Short mmCIF file of C-alpha atoms in Angstrom, two decimals:
data_model
loop_
_atom_site.label_atom_id
_atom_site.label_comp_id
_atom_site.label_asym_id
_atom_site.label_seq_id
_atom_site.Cartn_x
_atom_site.Cartn_y
_atom_site.Cartn_z
CA MET A 21 8.08 -8.01 25.49
CA LEU A 22 6.39 -4.88 26.87
CA LYS A 23 9.55 -2.89 26.24
CA GLU A 24 9.55 -4.13 22.66
CA LYS A 25 5.88 -3.16 22.27
CA ARG A 26 6.55 0.34 23.67
CA LYS A 27 9.43 0.73 21.26
CA GLN A 28 7.15 -0.12 18.35
CA GLN A 29 4.87 2.70 19.46
CA GLN A 30 7.64 5.20 18.81
CA SER A 31 8.96 6.54 15.53
CA LEU A 32 12.29 5.34 14.18
CA HIS A 33 13.54 8.87 14.90
CA LYS A 34 12.61 8.64 18.56
CA ARG A 35 14.21 5.20 18.77
CA HIS A 36 17.41 6.61 17.21
CA SER A 37 17.21 3.79 14.70
CA GLU A 38 19.79 3.84 11.94
CA LEU A 39 16.96 3.60 9.40
CA ALA A 40 15.60 6.95 10.55
CA MET A 41 18.35 8.37 8.37
CA ALA A 42 17.49 8.70 4.70
CA ASN A 43 21.04 7.94 3.53
CA LYS A 44 21.01 4.62 5.41
CA GLN A 45 17.76 3.65 3.71
CA LEU A 46 19.12 4.57 0.30
CA GLU A 47 22.28 2.59 1.03
CA LYS A 48 20.22 -0.48 1.90
CA LEU A 49 18.21 -0.06 -1.32
CA SER A 50 21.34 0.17 -3.47
CA ASN A 51 23.48 -2.54 -1.90
CA GLY A 52 23.09 -6.32 -1.62
CA ILE A 53 20.88 -7.90 -4.27
CA PHE A 54 20.97 -4.74 -6.40
CA ALA A 55 24.73 -4.21 -6.18
CA ASN A 56 25.67 -7.82 -6.92
CA GLY A 57 23.51 -7.95 -10.06
CA GLU A 58 21.01 -10.46 -8.68
CA LEU A 59 18.23 -7.95 -9.42
CA PRO A 60 18.29 -5.05 -11.90
CA THR A 61 18.26 -1.53 -10.48
CA PHE A 62 15.18 0.56 -11.27
CA SER A 63 17.08 2.71 -13.75
CA GLU A 64 18.34 -0.40 -15.58
CA LYS A 65 14.80 -1.73 -15.70
CA ILE A 66 13.21 1.40 -17.15
CA LYS A 67 16.03 1.78 -19.65
CA VAL A 68 14.88 -1.48 -21.26
CA SER A 69 11.52 0.11 -22.13
CA ASN A 70 13.13 3.46 -23.12
CA GLN A 71 11.62 5.26 -20.15
CA PHE A 72 14.89 6.58 -18.72
CA PRO A 73 15.31 9.32 -17.64
CA LEU A 74 11.86 9.61 -16.12
CA ARG A 75 10.39 13.02 -16.85
CA PRO A 76 7.26 14.83 -15.66
CA LYS A 77 4.12 15.11 -17.76
CA LYS A 78 1.59 17.88 -17.16
CA LEU A 79 1.31 18.82 -13.47
CA GLU A 80 -2.03 17.65 -12.08
CA ILE A 81 -1.57 17.18 -8.35
CA LEU A 82 -0.03 19.44 -5.76
CA GLN A 83 0.52 17.39 -2.62
CA ILE A 84 1.35 19.27 0.56
CA ASN A 85 2.60 17.58 3.70
CA LEU A 86 1.46 19.63 6.70
CA GLY A 87 3.71 17.82 9.16
CA TYR A 88 4.87 14.47 10.43
CA MET A 89 2.96 14.59 13.72
CA CYS A 90 0.31 11.86 13.99
CA ASN A 91 -1.86 10.34 16.71
CA GLN A 92 -1.02 6.87 15.36
CA VAL A 93 2.25 4.95 14.93
CA CYS A 94 1.48 2.55 12.09
CA GLU A 95 3.95 -0.25 11.54
CA HIS A 96 4.19 0.37 7.79
CA CYS A 97 4.33 4.20 7.83
CA HIS A 98 6.65 5.59 5.17
CA VAL A 99 6.63 8.98 6.88
CA ASP A 100 7.80 7.57 10.22
CA ALA A 101 5.01 9.71 11.65
CA GLY A 102 3.90 9.67 15.26
CA PRO A 103 3.05 11.77 18.31
CA ASP A 104 6.77 12.30 18.91
CA ARG A 105 7.43 14.01 15.55
CA LYS A 106 7.54 17.78 15.84
CA GLU A 107 8.02 18.76 12.19
CA ILE A 108 4.97 20.94 11.46
CA MET A 109 4.32 23.41 8.64
CA THR A 110 4.21 27.01 9.89
CA ARG A 111 1.59 29.55 8.82
CA LYS A 112 4.35 31.44 7.02
CA THR A 113 5.11 28.41 4.79
CA MET A 114 1.36 27.87 4.35
CA GLU A 115 1.08 31.42 3.03
CA LEU A 116 3.73 30.59 0.43
CA CYS A 117 1.78 27.47 -0.48
CA LEU A 118 -1.44 29.47 -0.85
CA GLU A 119 0.24 31.76 -3.31
CA VAL A 120 1.13 28.68 -5.38
CA ILE A 121 -2.33 27.11 -4.97
CA ARG A 122 -3.95 30.28 -6.35
CA ASN A 123 -1.81 30.15 -9.48
CA THR A 124 -1.16 26.46 -10.12
CA SER A 125 -2.36 24.61 -13.18
CA ALA A 126 -2.87 21.51 -11.03
CA HIS A 127 -6.50 20.40 -10.71
CA THR A 128 -5.98 18.51 -7.45
CA LEU A 129 -4.76 19.73 -4.08
CA ASP A 130 -3.84 16.88 -1.75
CA LEU A 131 -3.14 17.56 1.95
CA THR A 132 -1.33 14.85 3.83
CA GLY A 133 0.83 14.26 6.91
CA GLY A 134 1.17 12.70 9.59
CA ALA A 135 -2.32 13.65 10.58
CA PRO A 136 -2.74 16.98 8.76
CA GLU A 137 -5.57 17.91 11.13
CA MET A 138 -3.06 18.09 14.01
CA ASN A 139 -1.38 21.11 12.49
CA PRO A 140 -2.68 24.04 14.60
CA ASP A 141 -3.24 26.09 11.42
CA PHE A 142 -4.98 23.28 9.52
CA ARG A 143 -8.46 24.82 9.56
CA TRP A 144 -7.21 28.26 8.61
CA PHE A 145 -5.27 26.73 5.74
CA VAL A 146 -8.23 24.68 4.47
CA ASP A 147 -10.42 27.80 4.73
CA GLU A 148 -8.02 29.80 2.62
CA ALA A 149 -7.11 27.03 0.17
CA SER A 150 -10.76 26.18 -0.54
CA LYS A 151 -11.26 29.75 -1.81
CA ALA A 152 -8.80 29.08 -4.65
CA GLY A 153 -11.44 26.96 -6.40
CA ILE A 154 -9.30 23.88 -6.99
CA GLN A 155 -11.36 21.17 -8.67
CA ASP A 156 -10.52 18.32 -6.29
CA PHE A 157 -9.46 19.21 -2.75
CA ILE A 158 -8.27 16.11 -0.89
CA VAL A 159 -7.51 15.72 2.80
CA ARG A 160 -5.89 12.43 3.79
CA SER A 161 -7.42 11.66 7.15
CA ASN A 162 -6.44 8.66 9.23
CA LEU A 163 -10.05 8.51 10.60
CA THR A 164 -9.12 7.95 14.27
CA ILE A 165 -8.14 11.62 14.56
CA ILE A 166 -11.85 12.46 14.31
CA ARG A 167 -12.40 10.45 17.50
CA ALA A 168 -9.10 11.26 19.22
CA ASN A 169 -10.14 14.43 21.00
CA LYS A 170 -13.27 16.57 21.39
CA LYS A 171 -11.70 19.36 19.37
CA TYR A 172 -11.70 17.09 16.31
CA HIS A 173 -15.25 15.72 16.68
CA ASP A 174 -16.70 18.30 14.27
CA LEU A 175 -14.23 17.46 11.46
CA PRO A 176 -16.87 15.69 9.32
CA GLU A 177 -18.96 18.90 9.34
CA PHE A 178 -15.87 21.00 8.71
CA PHE A 179 -14.88 18.84 5.74
CA LYS A 180 -18.41 19.03 4.39
CA ASN A 181 -18.54 22.83 4.69
CA HIS A 182 -15.40 23.10 2.58
CA ASN A 183 -16.42 20.40 0.11
CA VAL A 184 -13.27 18.48 0.94
CA HIS A 185 -12.69 15.06 -0.64
CA VAL A 186 -11.81 12.73 2.23
CA VAL A 187 -9.34 9.89 1.60
CA SER A 188 -8.85 7.57 4.56
CA SER A 189 -6.73 4.56 5.36
CA MET A 190 -8.41 1.25 6.13
CA PRO A 191 -6.14 -1.77 5.82
CA HIS A 192 -8.86 -4.38 6.22
CA TRP A 193 -12.48 -4.91 7.09
CA THR A 194 -11.53 -7.08 10.05
CA ARG A 195 -10.43 -5.82 13.45
CA GLY A 196 -7.38 -8.11 13.78
CA LYS A 197 -5.62 -7.12 10.58
CA THR A 198 -6.33 -3.42 11.03
CA ASP A 199 -5.19 -3.20 14.64
CA LYS A 200 -2.05 -5.20 13.96
CA GLN A 201 -0.90 -2.67 11.39
CA ARG A 202 -2.24 0.55 12.84
CA GLY A 203 -2.42 -0.03 16.60
CA GLU A 204 -4.87 -1.42 19.13
CA GLY A 205 -8.34 0.06 19.03
CA VAL A 206 -7.81 1.69 15.63
CA PHE A 207 -10.40 -0.50 13.91
CA ASP A 208 -13.28 0.37 16.27
CA GLN A 209 -12.45 4.08 16.17
CA SER A 210 -12.13 4.03 12.37
CA ILE A 211 -15.53 2.35 12.04
CA LYS A 212 -17.12 4.99 14.26
CA ALA A 213 -15.41 7.76 12.28
CA LEU A 214 -16.64 6.29 8.99
CA GLN A 215 -20.20 6.11 10.37
CA GLU A 216 -19.94 9.77 11.40
CA LEU A 217 -18.69 10.73 7.93
CA ASN A 218 -21.60 8.79 6.41
CA ALA A 219 -24.00 10.58 8.77
CA VAL A 220 -23.15 13.98 7.23
CA GLY A 221 -23.39 12.53 3.72
CA TYR A 222 -19.81 11.43 2.98
CA GLY A 223 -19.47 8.29 0.88
CA MET A 224 -23.20 7.81 0.41
CA PRO A 225 -24.36 6.53 -2.99
CA ASP A 226 -25.02 9.52 -5.28
CA SER A 227 -23.51 11.95 -2.77
CA ASP A 228 -21.05 14.55 -4.06
CA LEU A 229 -19.19 14.37 -0.77
CA ARG A 230 -16.47 11.94 -1.78
CA LEU A 231 -15.14 9.43 0.68
CA ASP A 232 -12.50 7.03 -0.63
CA LEU A 233 -10.58 4.44 1.31
CA VAL A 234 -6.95 3.45 0.98
CA TYR A 235 -6.02 -0.19 1.37
CA ASN A 236 -2.45 -1.20 1.85
CA PRO A 237 -1.36 -4.71 2.75
CA SER A 238 -0.65 -5.49 6.40
CA GLY A 239 2.51 -7.44 5.73
CA ALA A 240 5.23 -8.33 3.24
CA PHE A 241 2.96 -8.94 0.26
CA LEU A 242 1.56 -6.93 -2.62
CA PRO A 243 -2.02 -5.69 -2.87
CA GLY A 244 -4.45 -7.77 -4.90
CA ASP A 245 -6.67 -6.53 -7.70
CA GLN A 246 -8.13 -3.16 -6.72
CA ALA A 247 -11.59 -3.76 -8.18
CA SER A 248 -12.03 -7.13 -6.41
CA MET A 249 -10.75 -5.70 -3.14
CA GLU A 250 -13.19 -2.82 -3.44
CA LYS A 251 -16.07 -5.25 -3.93
CA ASP A 252 -15.04 -7.25 -0.82
CA PHE A 253 -14.54 -4.10 1.29
CA LYS A 254 -17.91 -2.67 0.25
CA LYS A 255 -19.77 -5.87 0.99
CA ALA A 256 -18.15 -6.43 4.39
CA LEU A 257 -18.34 -2.83 5.62
CA LEU A 258 -21.98 -2.51 4.56
CA GLU A 259 -23.12 -5.86 5.96
CA ASP A 260 -21.22 -5.60 9.24
CA PHE A 261 -21.40 -1.88 9.99
CA GLY A 262 -23.78 -0.24 7.50
CA ILE A 263 -20.87 1.80 6.08
CA HIS A 264 -20.79 3.27 2.57
CA PHE A 265 -17.79 4.65 0.69
CA HIS A 266 -17.03 5.48 -2.93
CA SER A 267 -13.75 3.99 -4.18
CA LEU A 268 -10.97 1.89 -2.76
CA PHE A 269 -7.37 2.75 -3.66
CA ALA A 270 -5.04 -0.24 -3.36
CA ILE A 271 -1.57 1.06 -2.53
CA THR A 272 1.64 -0.95 -2.40
CA ASN A 273 3.86 -0.48 0.65
CA LEU A 274 7.16 1.02 -0.46
CA PRO A 275 10.32 -0.38 1.08
CA ILE A 276 11.34 2.74 2.99
CA SER A 277 11.27 3.97 6.58
CA ARG A 278 9.22 1.87 9.02
CA PHE A 279 8.10 -0.63 6.39
CA LEU A 280 11.73 -1.16 5.39
CA ASP A 281 12.59 -1.62 9.06
CA TYR A 282 9.80 -4.21 9.33
CA LEU A 283 10.95 -6.02 6.17
CA ILE A 284 14.50 -6.32 7.45
CA ALA A 285 13.50 -7.32 11.00
CA SER A 286 11.08 -9.99 9.72
CA GLU A 287 13.66 -11.27 7.19
CA ASN A 288 11.30 -10.51 4.32
CA TYR A 289 13.35 -7.78 2.64
CA GLU A 290 14.90 -9.79 -0.19
CA ASP A 291 11.75 -11.78 -1.02
CA TYR A 292 9.71 -8.57 -1.03
CA MET A 293 12.14 -6.85 -3.41
CA TYR A 294 11.99 -9.94 -5.63
CA SER A 295 8.17 -9.73 -5.68
CA LEU A 296 8.29 -6.04 -6.60
CA VAL A 297 10.79 -6.57 -9.40
CA GLU A 298 8.94 -9.63 -10.72
CA ALA A 299 5.68 -7.67 -10.76
CA TYR A 300 7.31 -4.74 -12.60
CA ASN A 301 4.90 -3.39 -15.19
CA PRO A 302 6.27 -0.94 -17.80
CA ALA A 303 2.68 0.27 -18.45
CA ALA A 304 2.53 1.49 -14.86
CA VAL A 305 5.67 3.61 -15.40
CA LYS A 306 3.78 5.68 -17.95
CA ASN A 307 1.32 6.91 -15.32
CA VAL A 308 3.42 6.77 -12.18
CA MET A 309 2.41 9.63 -9.86
CA CYS A 310 5.75 11.45 -9.73
CA ARG A 311 5.09 12.34 -13.37
CA ASN A 312 2.05 14.49 -12.56
CA THR A 313 2.70 15.47 -8.93
CA ILE A 314 4.81 17.89 -6.93
CA SER A 315 5.20 17.10 -3.27
CA VAL A 316 5.82 19.94 -0.77
CA SER A 317 7.31 19.18 2.63
CA TRP A 318 6.40 20.80 5.97
CA ASP A 319 9.38 23.16 5.59
CA GLY A 320 8.49 24.11 2.01
CA TYR A 321 10.95 22.03 0.01
CA LEU A 322 9.87 20.38 -3.22
CA TYR A 323 10.05 16.68 -4.12
CA ASP A 324 8.98 14.36 -6.93
CA CYS A 325 6.71 12.46 -4.50
CA ASP A 326 6.01 11.95 -0.80
CA PHE A 327 8.39 8.96 -0.78
CA ASN A 328 11.30 10.97 -2.18
CA GLN A 329 10.45 13.57 0.44
CA MET A 330 10.98 11.01 3.19
CA LEU A 331 14.24 9.94 1.54
CA GLU A 332 15.28 13.62 1.46
CA LEU A 333 15.70 13.54 -2.33
CA LYS A 334 14.77 17.08 -3.35
CA VAL A 335 13.73 17.76 -6.95
CA ALA A 336 16.61 17.93 -9.43
CA SER A 337 15.87 21.51 -10.42
CA LYS A 338 17.27 24.92 -9.65
CA ILE A 339 13.87 25.54 -8.02
CA GLN A 340 13.82 23.53 -4.80
CA HIS A 341 11.66 25.59 -2.45
CA ILE A 342 8.05 26.75 -2.51
CA SER A 343 9.26 30.36 -2.07
CA GLU A 344 10.77 30.27 -5.56
CA TYR A 345 8.10 28.04 -7.15
CA ASN A 346 7.97 28.11 -10.93
CA GLU A 347 5.96 25.38 -12.64
CA ALA A 348 7.55 25.72 -16.07
CA ILE A 349 11.09 25.37 -14.73
CA LEU A 350 10.08 22.55 -12.37
CA ASN A 351 8.41 20.63 -15.16
CA ASP A 352 11.69 20.52 -17.04
CA ARG A 353 13.37 18.32 -14.43
CA LYS A 354 14.47 14.69 -14.37
CA ILE A 355 12.71 12.64 -11.71
CA ILE A 356 14.99 11.14 -9.07
CA ILE A 357 14.63 7.38 -8.81
CA SER A 358 15.96 4.51 -6.74
CA GLN A 359 14.90 0.94 -6.01
CA HIS A 360 11.94 2.05 -3.83
CA CYS A 361 10.32 3.15 -7.12
CA TYR A 362 9.60 -0.52 -7.89
CA GLY A 363 6.81 -0.14 -5.33
CA CYS A 364 4.90 2.18 -7.67
CA THR A 365 5.34 0.06 -10.79
CA ALA A 366 4.40 -3.39 -9.47
CA GLY A 367 1.35 -5.05 -11.02
CA ALA A 368 -1.36 -2.52 -11.75
CA GLY A 369 0.92 0.16 -10.32
CA SER A 370 0.42 2.20 -7.20
CA SER A 371 -0.02 5.87 -6.38
CA CYS A 372 -1.79 8.00 -3.80
CA GLN A 373 -4.82 7.56 -6.10
CA GLY A 374 -4.41 3.78 -6.21
CA ALA A 375 -3.69 1.66 -9.30
CA VAL A 376 -2.36 3.52 -12.34
CA ALA A 377 -2.00 1.04 -15.24
CA ASP A 378 -4.57 1.58 -18.00
CA MET B 13 23.40 -29.44 -8.19
CA ALA B 14 23.83 -26.37 -5.94
CA SER B 15 21.25 -27.37 -3.35
CA GLN B 16 21.51 -30.33 -0.99
CA ASN B 17 17.73 -30.43 -0.63
CA TYR B 18 15.11 -31.90 -2.92
CA TYR B 19 12.93 -28.86 -2.19
CA ASP B 20 14.44 -25.39 -2.37
CA PRO B 21 12.22 -22.27 -1.91
CA ALA B 22 14.32 -20.50 -4.55
CA ASP B 23 13.17 -23.08 -7.13
CA LEU B 24 9.64 -21.65 -7.09
CA LYS B 25 10.97 -18.52 -8.84
CA LYS B 26 12.42 -20.80 -11.55
CA PHE B 27 9.09 -22.47 -12.33
CA GLY B 28 8.84 -20.58 -15.63
CA LYS B 29 12.07 -22.22 -16.78
CA ILE B 30 10.29 -25.51 -17.44
CA SER B 31 9.48 -23.95 -20.83
CA ASP B 32 13.20 -23.83 -21.65
CA TRP B 33 13.30 -27.54 -22.43
CA SER B 34 9.91 -27.81 -24.05
CA LYS B 35 8.73 -24.39 -25.08
CA GLU B 36 5.46 -25.32 -26.75
CA LEU B 37 4.17 -27.54 -23.93
CA GLY B 38 5.47 -25.16 -21.26
CA ASP B 39 3.83 -22.15 -22.88
CA LYS B 40 0.57 -24.03 -23.34
CA PHE B 41 0.62 -25.07 -19.68
CA PHE B 42 1.17 -21.52 -18.40
CA GLU B 43 -1.47 -20.13 -20.71
CA TYR B 44 -3.92 -22.76 -19.45
CA TYR B 45 -2.89 -22.15 -15.84
CA GLY B 46 -3.42 -18.40 -16.19
CA LYS B 47 -6.80 -18.92 -17.80
CA VAL B 48 -7.96 -21.32 -15.08
CA PHE B 49 -7.37 -18.73 -12.37
CA GLU B 50 -9.19 -15.87 -14.13
CA GLU B 51 -12.57 -14.69 -12.84
CA GLY B 52 -15.20 -17.01 -14.29
CA ALA B 53 -18.24 -18.79 -12.91
CA LEU B 54 -16.10 -18.91 -9.77
CA THR B 55 -14.41 -15.77 -8.48
CA ALA B 56 -10.61 -15.56 -8.50
CA ARG B 57 -10.88 -15.41 -4.71
CA GLU B 58 -12.79 -18.72 -4.53
CA LYS B 59 -10.28 -20.31 -6.89
CA SER B 60 -7.42 -19.15 -4.68
CA LEU B 61 -8.99 -20.91 -1.68
CA ILE B 62 -9.57 -24.11 -3.69
CA ALA B 63 -5.93 -23.96 -4.82
CA LEU B 64 -4.79 -23.54 -1.23
CA ALA B 65 -6.79 -26.58 -0.10
CA VAL B 66 -5.48 -28.72 -2.98
CA ALA B 67 -1.94 -27.46 -2.31
CA HIS B 68 -2.24 -29.04 1.12
CA THR B 69 -3.78 -32.33 0.02
CA GLU B 70 -1.04 -32.57 -2.64
CA MET B 71 1.45 -31.58 0.08
CA CYS B 72 3.18 -29.30 -2.41
CA PRO B 73 5.39 -26.83 -0.52
CA TYR B 74 5.74 -24.56 -3.54
CA CYS B 75 1.97 -24.33 -3.93
CA ILE B 76 1.44 -23.73 -0.20
CA ASP B 77 4.02 -20.92 -0.37
CA ALA B 78 2.40 -19.41 -3.45
CA TYR B 79 -1.26 -19.65 -2.40
CA SER B 80 -0.74 -18.50 1.20
CA GLN B 81 0.74 -15.34 -0.28
CA ASP B 82 -1.92 -15.15 -2.99
CA GLY B 83 -4.64 -15.39 -0.32
CA LEU B 84 -3.12 -12.54 1.70
CA GLN B 85 -2.92 -10.41 -1.43
CA ARG B 86 -6.60 -10.98 -2.05
CA GLY B 87 -7.51 -9.99 1.50
CA ILE B 88 -8.50 -13.55 2.41
CA THR B 89 -8.46 -13.95 6.19
CA LYS B 90 -6.48 -16.54 8.18
CA GLU B 91 -9.77 -18.08 9.32
CA GLU B 92 -10.93 -18.57 5.73
CA MET B 93 -7.56 -20.08 4.78
CA MET B 94 -7.60 -22.53 7.67
CA GLU B 95 -11.18 -23.57 6.89
CA ALA B 96 -10.13 -24.27 3.31
CA VAL B 97 -7.27 -26.45 4.59
CA HIS B 98 -9.78 -28.33 6.77
CA VAL B 99 -11.96 -28.95 3.72
CA GLY B 100 -8.92 -30.54 2.07
CA ALA B 101 -8.14 -32.53 5.22
CA ALA B 102 -11.76 -33.72 5.53
CA ILE B 103 -11.80 -34.96 1.94
CA LYS B 104 -8.40 -36.63 2.45
CA SER B 105 -9.52 -38.43 5.62
CA GLY B 106 -12.95 -39.11 4.16
CA ALA B 107 -11.29 -40.67 1.14
CA THR B 108 -9.30 -42.93 3.44
CA LEU B 109 -12.30 -43.87 5.53
CA VAL B 110 -14.71 -44.46 2.67
CA HIS B 111 -12.35 -47.25 1.57
CA GLY B 112 -13.32 -48.86 4.85
CA VAL B 113 -16.53 -49.87 3.04
CA MET B 114 -14.38 -51.76 0.53
CA MET B 115 -12.65 -53.47 3.44
CA MET B 116 -16.03 -54.32 5.02
CA ASN B 117 -17.37 -55.68 1.71
CA LYS B 118 -14.35 -57.92 1.35
CA VAL B 119 -14.47 -59.14 4.94
CA ASN B 120 -18.21 -59.75 4.72
CA LYS B 121 -17.77 -61.72 1.51
CA LEU B 122 -15.01 -63.90 2.93
CA GLU B 123 -16.37 -64.50 6.40
CA MET B 124 -18.92 -67.16 7.11
#
């Protein structure tokens, strides 16, 4: 039992799990119920509503993954992040990114990871990037990093000084559900971190310092209505802990990496794929995030989204690396899709900014 | 019949097919059903918990399957779900016991 628990605290890569390999995940997503015709493939589905091939709209969001290292090992993590992952963006690649940030037409810069703050050049990069005057500068913070070590304690002040928009994960307003998904003690540390962010002004009503939370289900089910969930989260966090935040983004767990591993191990894979396909919403396809986003990996390669990055599906363009970045050429690409894409088109849709259907 | 069981979890996915043999009534039912569960004087969350309790008193495996999942999707906690089931159980047992008054009335009338 203990051995099993320890194993769960390691990434799939560290465990040498077959599912650490992108091609094995893609195989799983293309075989079985999708190969035998029980369920339509994603391309078949979007063909019905004349949305194939999926093409980009205007670029709005540049999402940069600063590395897969993280202080947490969440059960659902699509990055397979953890303390044992060593893939970290170098300053040299960051310099290439800065060149792009200074010239991009995107209005949003979105830094993610792992825990982006664990990159040794994180603060330098934020310093430099904030000078580019991007309208919305997001850092995806897992909250516990703020409490993990003394050297991170001043992050709320640092974020404030750079007018960073903080987006943080919070799977539930109860300890049990949060710790089950994200690890023991995560709930208490997250609450403290949120209170510290509130203390410097983040998330307070009428404050310009934006603090949004990300909810994703702790299990093999889809997220409920984003607006109702936000109401419940706000009420519970305020009543129980005096915490304020601005918006809640409800995000569907995509069947890749550790969440795929969980679905298979818990014998929920087929039912989950059925739920995603049944909840398919063509209106969500219109605004799916790969249509207005470019995702950059720690080593500078370009992807349609963070999920395709984890599946090692580089953009279908002659431009595939940040060093040769050209927005016009990139925007002329076809977006690479597979069955994991059903995760972004279920119900009200799902993206790093939450629901997408109008 | 493919299944050897009266109840098959896969049948829940086929619920919509009841319209195949009576489209008008089926469509009207699903429209009504959808309307009932919309936010109204009661929240959709409260309705989900009522549905879960009734699913148990009706001992409908399909409904228990559906509303356990619906509850999770709405962020309803296990404790809330179990309390709802107890409400159903209390009404069920109360309904049995309150008939004891009928029994007492009858006995009292017949006995000298």
